[in-house]
Coordinates of C-alpha atoms in Angstrom, one line a residue:
Chain A
M1 CA -29.8 45.3 -36.9
S2 CA -30.6 41.3 -36.1
E3 CA -26.8 40.1 -36.7
H4 CA -26.3 43.0 -33.7
H5 CA -29.4 41.2 -31.3
M6 CA -27.6 38.0 -32.2
T7 CA -24.3 38.9 -30.7
T8 CA -26.0 40.4 -27.8
A9 CA -28.0 37.5 -27.2
H10 CA -24.4 35.6 -27.0
A11 CA -22.7 37.8 -25.1
D12 CA -25.6 37.0 -22.5
D13 CA -25.0 33.6 -23.3
H14 CA -21.8 33.4 -22.6
G15 CA -22.3 35.6 -19.1
H16 CA -24.9 33.1 -18.2
H17 CA -22.7 30.2 -18.8
D18 CA -20.0 31.0 -16.7
H19 CA -22.8 32.4 -13.6
H20 CA -24.1 28.9 -14.7
E21 CA -20.9 26.7 -14.3
H22 CA -19.9 28.2 -10.5
D23 CA -23.2 27.0 -9.5
D24 CA -22.0 24.2 -11.1
H25 CA -19.1 23.7 -9.3
A26 CA -20.7 24.9 -5.8
N27 CA -22.7 21.6 -5.8
H28 CA -19.2 19.3 -6.5
G29 CA -18.1 18.6 -2.6
S30 CA -16.0 20.8 -0.2
L31 CA -13.3 19.6 1.7
K32 CA -15.7 18.5 4.4
S33 CA -17.6 16.3 2.1
Y34 CA -14.8 14.5 0.6
T35 CA -13.5 14.2 4.6
I36 CA -16.9 12.6 5.8
G37 CA -17.3 10.4 2.7
F38 CA -13.7 9.1 2.7
I39 CA -13.8 8.8 6.4
L40 CA -17.3 6.8 6.2
S41 CA -15.7 4.8 3.3
V42 CA -12.7 3.2 5.4
I43 CA -14.7 2.6 8.4
L44 CA -17.1 0.7 5.9
T45 CA -14.3 -0.9 4.0
A46 CA -12.7 -2.4 7.3
I47 CA -15.3 -4.1 9.0
P48 CA -16.1 -6.5 6.7
F49 CA -12.7 -7.3 5.8
W50 CA -12.2 -7.8 9.3
M51 CA -15.1 -10.1 9.6
V52 CA -14.0 -12.6 6.7
M53 CA -10.5 -12.3 7.7
G54 CA -11.1 -12.6 11.5
N55 CA -14.0 -15.2 11.2
V56 CA -16.6 -13.4 13.2
F57 CA -19.4 -15.2 12.7
E58 CA -20.4 -19.0 12.6
S59 CA -22.3 -19.5 9.3
S60 CA -20.8 -17.7 6.5
S61 CA -24.4 -16.7 4.6
T62 CA -24.4 -14.6 7.8
T63 CA -21.4 -12.8 6.9
A64 CA -22.5 -12.9 3.7
M65 CA -25.8 -10.6 3.8
V66 CA -23.9 -8.4 6.6
I67 CA -21.4 -7.8 4.2
L68 CA -23.4 -7.1 1.5
G69 CA -25.7 -5.4 3.6
F70 CA -21.9 -3.4 3.9
A71 CA -21.6 -2.8 0.5
A72 CA -24.5 -0.9 -0.1
V73 CA -24.1 1.6 2.2
Q74 CA -20.1 2.4 1.4
I75 CA -22.5 2.1 -3.1
V76 CA -24.4 5.2 -1.7
V77 CA -21.9 7.3 0.7
H78 CA -20.2 7.2 -2.8
M79 CA -22.6 8.4 -4.4
I80 CA -23.6 10.8 -2.2
Y81 CA -20.2 12.3 -1.3
F82 CA -18.2 11.4 -4.4
L83 CA -20.1 11.0 -7.2
H84 CA -22.9 14.3 -5.8
M85 CA -25.6 12.1 -6.6
N86 CA -28.9 14.3 -5.6
T87 CA -32.5 14.3 -7.0
K88 CA -31.3 17.9 -8.2
A89 CA -28.7 17.3 -10.2
E90 CA -29.7 17.7 -14.5
G91 CA -32.5 18.8 -13.2
G92 CA -33.3 15.2 -11.8
W93 CA -32.3 13.5 -15.0
S94 CA -29.0 11.7 -13.7
M95 CA -31.5 10.3 -11.1
L96 CA -33.8 8.8 -12.9
A97 CA -31.2 7.4 -15.1
L98 CA -29.5 6.2 -12.1
I99 CA -32.8 4.6 -10.7
F100 CA -33.6 3.1 -14.2
T101 CA -30.1 1.4 -14.2
I102 CA -30.5 0.2 -10.7
V103 CA -34.4 -1.7 -11.8
I104 CA -32.2 -3.5 -14.8
V105 CA -29.4 -4.4 -13.0
V106 CA -32.1 -5.7 -9.6
I107 CA -34.0 -7.7 -13.0
T108 CA -30.8 -9.2 -14.7
L109 CA -29.1 -10.0 -11.2
A110 CA -32.4 -11.7 -9.6
G111 CA -33.4 -12.9 -13.2
S112 CA -30.2 -14.5 -13.6
L113 CA -29.4 -15.9 -10.5
W114 CA -33.9 -16.9 -10.0
V115 CA -34.3 -19.4 -13.6
M116 CA -30.0 -20.6 -12.9
Y117 CA -30.5 -22.2 -9.5
H118 CA -34.0 -24.0 -10.7
L119 CA -32.2 -25.1 -13.8
N120 CA -29.8 -26.6 -11.8
H121 CA -32.3 -27.8 -9.2
N122 CA -34.3 -29.4 -11.7
M123 CA -31.6 -31.0 -13.6
M124 CA -30.4 -33.2 -10.6
P125 CA -30.9 -36.3 -10.8
G126 CA -33.7 -37.4 -8.4
M127 CA -35.8 -33.9 -8.9
M128 CA -37.5 -34.9 -11.6
H129 CA -41.0 -36.1 -9.3
D130 CA -40.9 -32.3 -7.3
G131 CA -44.1 -31.1 -9.0
T132 CA -44.1 -27.7 -7.3
H133 CA -40.6 -26.3 -9.0
S134 CA -41.3 -27.9 -12.4
T135 CA -44.4 -24.9 -12.5
H136 CA -42.1 -23.0 -11.7
K137 CA -39.4 -23.7 -14.5
M138 CA -42.5 -23.7 -16.8
P139 CA -44.2 -19.5 -16.8
Chain B
M1 CA -33.3 33.9 -7.9
S2 CA -34.0 37.4 -9.1
D3 CA -31.3 37.0 -11.8
I4 CA -33.2 34.7 -13.3
T5 CA -36.6 36.6 -13.6
A6 CA -35.4 39.7 -14.8
N7 CA -33.9 37.8 -17.2
T8 CA -36.8 36.2 -18.8
V9 CA -39.1 39.0 -18.4
D10 CA -36.4 40.3 -20.6
A11 CA -36.5 38.0 -23.3
L12 CA -40.2 38.6 -23.7
N13 CA -40.2 42.1 -23.7
A14 CA -37.1 41.9 -26.3
D15 CA -36.5 40.7 -29.6
P16 CA -37.2 36.6 -29.9
S17 CA -33.8 36.1 -31.2
A18 CA -32.8 37.1 -27.6
R19 CA -34.8 34.4 -26.2
Y20 CA -32.4 31.6 -26.9
Y21 CA -30.4 32.2 -24.3
V22 CA -32.9 30.8 -22.0
R23 CA -32.6 27.8 -23.5
E24 CA -29.0 27.8 -24.5
H25 CA -27.7 26.9 -21.3
H26 CA -28.7 22.8 -21.8
P27 CA -25.8 21.9 -23.5
Q28 CA -23.2 23.6 -21.3
N29 CA -25.1 20.3 -18.6
G30 CA -25.8 18.0 -21.4
T31 CA -22.2 16.6 -21.6
L32 CA -22.4 15.9 -17.9
L33 CA -25.6 14.4 -18.5
G34 CA -24.8 12.1 -21.4
F35 CA -21.9 11.2 -19.9
W36 CA -23.6 10.2 -16.7
I37 CA -25.9 8.3 -18.8
Y38 CA -22.6 6.1 -20.6
L39 CA -21.3 5.3 -17.2
M40 CA -24.6 3.5 -16.0
S41 CA -24.8 1.7 -19.5
D42 CA -21.1 1.1 -18.2
C43 CA -22.7 -0.1 -15.2
L44 CA -25.1 -3.0 -17.0
I45 CA -21.8 -4.4 -18.6
F46 CA -20.8 -5.4 -15.2
A47 CA -24.1 -6.0 -14.0
C48 CA -23.7 -8.9 -16.9
L49 CA -20.3 -9.6 -15.8
F50 CA -21.4 -10.1 -12.1
A51 CA -24.3 -12.0 -13.3
A52 CA -22.2 -14.1 -15.2
Y53 CA -20.2 -14.5 -12.0
A54 CA -23.2 -14.8 -9.7
V55 CA -23.7 -18.2 -11.4
L56 CA -20.6 -19.5 -12.0
G57 CA -18.3 -18.4 -9.4
R58 CA -18.9 -22.0 -7.9
N59 CA -18.1 -24.7 -10.7
Y60 CA -14.2 -24.7 -10.2
A61 CA -14.8 -27.8 -12.3
G62 CA -11.7 -29.8 -9.6
G63 CA -9.7 -27.0 -9.2
P64 CA -8.6 -24.2 -6.7
S65 CA -11.4 -22.5 -5.6
G66 CA -11.2 -19.0 -4.5
A67 CA -10.7 -19.9 -0.6
E68 CA -7.4 -21.5 -2.0
L69 CA -6.2 -18.3 -4.3
F70 CA -7.5 -15.4 -3.1
D71 CA -4.4 -13.2 -1.2
L72 CA -6.9 -11.4 1.3
P73 CA -4.2 -8.8 2.4
L74 CA -2.8 -7.8 -1.3
V75 CA -6.9 -7.6 -1.7
A76 CA -7.5 -4.8 1.0
M77 CA -4.6 -3.1 -0.2
N78 CA -5.8 -3.1 -3.6
T79 CA -9.0 -1.5 -1.7
A80 CA -7.0 0.7 -0.4
L81 CA -5.3 2.1 -2.9
L82 CA -8.4 2.9 -5.1
L83 CA -10.4 4.4 -2.4
L84 CA -7.2 6.7 -1.2
S85 CA -7.4 7.4 -4.9
S86 CA -10.8 8.4 -4.8
I87 CA -10.3 11.4 -2.3
T88 CA -7.1 12.9 -3.8
Y89 CA -8.4 13.6 -7.1
G90 CA -11.5 15.1 -4.5
F91 CA -8.9 17.3 -3.7
A92 CA -8.0 17.9 -7.2
M93 CA -11.5 18.6 -8.2
L94 CA -11.8 21.5 -5.1
E95 CA -7.7 23.0 -6.1
S96 CA -9.6 23.4 -9.6
V97 CA -12.7 25.0 -8.7
R98 CA -10.3 27.6 -6.6
K99 CA -8.8 27.8 -10.1
R100 CA -4.7 26.5 -8.8
L101 CA -3.4 25.2 -11.9
R102 CA -0.1 23.7 -9.6
P103 CA -2.3 21.9 -6.9
T104 CA -4.7 20.5 -9.5
M105 CA -1.7 19.0 -11.4
A106 CA 0.2 17.3 -8.2
W107 CA -3.4 15.9 -7.1
L108 CA -3.9 14.3 -10.3
A109 CA -0.7 13.1 -10.4
I110 CA -0.8 11.3 -7.2
T111 CA -4.4 9.8 -7.9
G112 CA -2.3 8.8 -11.1
L113 CA 0.5 6.6 -9.3
L114 CA -2.1 5.0 -6.8
G115 CA -4.0 4.1 -9.9
A116 CA -1.2 2.4 -11.5
G117 CA -0.2 0.9 -8.0
F118 CA -3.9 -0.7 -8.0
L119 CA -3.7 -1.8 -12.0
A120 CA 0.3 -3.2 -10.9
L121 CA -0.9 -5.1 -7.5
E122 CA -3.7 -6.9 -9.4
L123 CA -1.3 -7.4 -12.4
Y124 CA 1.0 -9.4 -10.4
E125 CA -2.3 -11.5 -9.0
F126 CA -3.1 -12.2 -12.4
S127 CA 0.7 -13.0 -13.0
H128 CA 0.7 -15.2 -10.0
L129 CA -2.5 -16.5 -10.3
I130 CA -1.8 -18.6 -14.1
H131 CA 1.6 -19.0 -13.0
Q132 CA -0.3 -21.5 -10.6
G133 CA -1.7 -22.9 -13.4
A134 CA -4.7 -20.7 -12.7
G135 CA -5.6 -19.5 -15.3
P136 CA -8.6 -18.0 -17.3
Q137 CA -9.0 -21.3 -19.2
R138 CA -8.9 -23.3 -15.9
S139 CA -12.6 -23.3 -15.1
A140 CA -16.1 -21.7 -15.1
F141 CA -14.7 -20.2 -11.4
L142 CA -11.9 -18.3 -13.2
T143 CA -13.3 -17.5 -16.9
S144 CA -15.9 -15.3 -15.2
F145 CA -13.1 -13.7 -12.2
F146 CA -10.8 -12.5 -15.4
A147 CA -13.5 -11.5 -17.3
L148 CA -14.7 -9.4 -14.5
V149 CA -12.0 -8.2 -12.2
G150 CA -10.5 -7.7 -15.8
T151 CA -12.6 -5.4 -17.3
H152 CA -12.8 -3.7 -14.4
G153 CA -8.6 -3.4 -14.5
L154 CA -9.3 -2.3 -18.1
H155 CA -11.2 0.8 -16.8
V156 CA -8.5 1.7 -14.7
A157 CA -5.9 1.5 -17.4
F158 CA -8.1 3.5 -19.7
G159 CA -8.4 5.8 -16.9
I160 CA -5.2 6.6 -16.3
V161 CA -4.5 6.9 -19.9
W162 CA -6.8 9.7 -19.6
L163 CA -5.5 10.9 -16.5
I164 CA -2.3 11.7 -18.3
T165 CA -3.7 13.1 -21.0
L166 CA -5.9 15.4 -19.3
M167 CA -2.6 16.9 -17.6
F168 CA -1.3 17.5 -20.7
Q169 CA -4.1 19.7 -21.6
L170 CA -4.4 21.0 -18.3
K171 CA -0.8 21.9 -18.5
R172 CA -0.8 23.6 -21.8
H173 CA -4.4 25.6 -22.3
G174 CA -5.4 25.7 -18.4
L175 CA -8.6 25.4 -15.9
I176 CA -9.7 26.7 -18.9
P177 CA -13.8 25.8 -19.2
E178 CA -13.2 23.3 -22.1
N179 CA -10.9 21.5 -19.2
N180 CA -13.0 21.7 -16.2
R181 CA -15.2 19.7 -17.8
R182 CA -13.0 16.8 -18.5
L183 CA -11.4 16.6 -15.4
M184 CA -15.9 17.0 -13.8
C185 CA -16.0 13.5 -16.2
L186 CA -12.8 12.2 -15.0
S187 CA -13.7 12.6 -11.8
M188 CA -17.5 11.0 -12.2
F189 CA -15.9 7.6 -14.2
W190 CA -13.1 7.7 -11.3
H191 CA -15.7 7.8 -8.6
F192 CA -17.9 5.3 -10.0
L193 CA -14.8 2.4 -10.8
D194 CA -14.8 3.2 -7.4
V195 CA -18.3 2.5 -7.1
I196 CA -17.3 -1.0 -8.7
W197 CA -14.8 -2.1 -7.4
I198 CA -16.7 -1.6 -3.9
G199 CA -19.2 -5.0 -6.0
V200 CA -15.8 -6.9 -6.3
F201 CA -14.0 -7.2 -3.4
T202 CA -17.2 -7.7 -1.4
F203 CA -19.2 -10.3 -4.1
V204 CA -16.0 -11.5 -5.7
Y205 CA -12.8 -11.0 -3.0
L206 CA -14.9 -11.5 0.1
M207 CA -17.5 -13.6 -0.2
G208 CA -15.4 -16.1 -2.4
V209 CA -13.1 -17.0 0.5
L210 CA -15.7 -17.7 2.7
P211 CA -16.4 -21.2 3.4

């Protein structure tokens, strides 16, 4: 008796799976979304290359800032149009994992640069008397 | 929506064993979420390599600098290949949703060829650098450069191996749910590599040639 119920449940389960899978595929983009993503990516890639190869800006720090901005925008474009990220996917867990990763990545990058910059700065000859930076170094 | 409500009511009224299916659909998504978490951990590896490059990228040890070594047209070519392979993979996914095996295979093959082209150009660049005496042992800059770009290239190489394996699976079993799931995972992997490449070409190549 209970076995019979199990099989029914199992069959139902499969039906549900298939149905669910269809839902899954539905949010895996359309020709339109892939095309929009691709066109945006091409534009967002071409502009930084043009800026650097054509020496558009005088100062290289301006160029660096602008192309980093373009890279950040392009990463978001890829996330949305190619990786189909949204707040609802996997019940929000993939977004949570992504946010967590971004936090760690920012800490790793900014932390490394910050520490190493101050280390270089403080190790430079003639900087020993600079009290303000030394206090930064030793929390 | 009404479907779900009906199911829930059924589940409450029916025998306790029937309730299992309400929870059962988690494992289906489990693979994709798990793969996503793997990608996020991969992201951390790349973050460490990017951080190393950010710290060491200007320590030339009297050797050649990025401005002298990098060939931007070649990098632009590489970027174009990877971006094109991303959209061709997208087309493969769209065909797989329509349950059309042949076009899916064709788009996958094109994706693989574009990926192989990317890898070939990168290997050409590496061998060119090493011939010039700018190998990974030359300076801290080149060590971190080869570590970062090489790791990305290795990922692409494994992606291609996976792609070929998957094409054999598709040929043998067709577009069964298991293969669709594998296609989804590789799709995430492939697009993820493209995201990493955005960071590489911006941070390493374009910013490397700035004076």
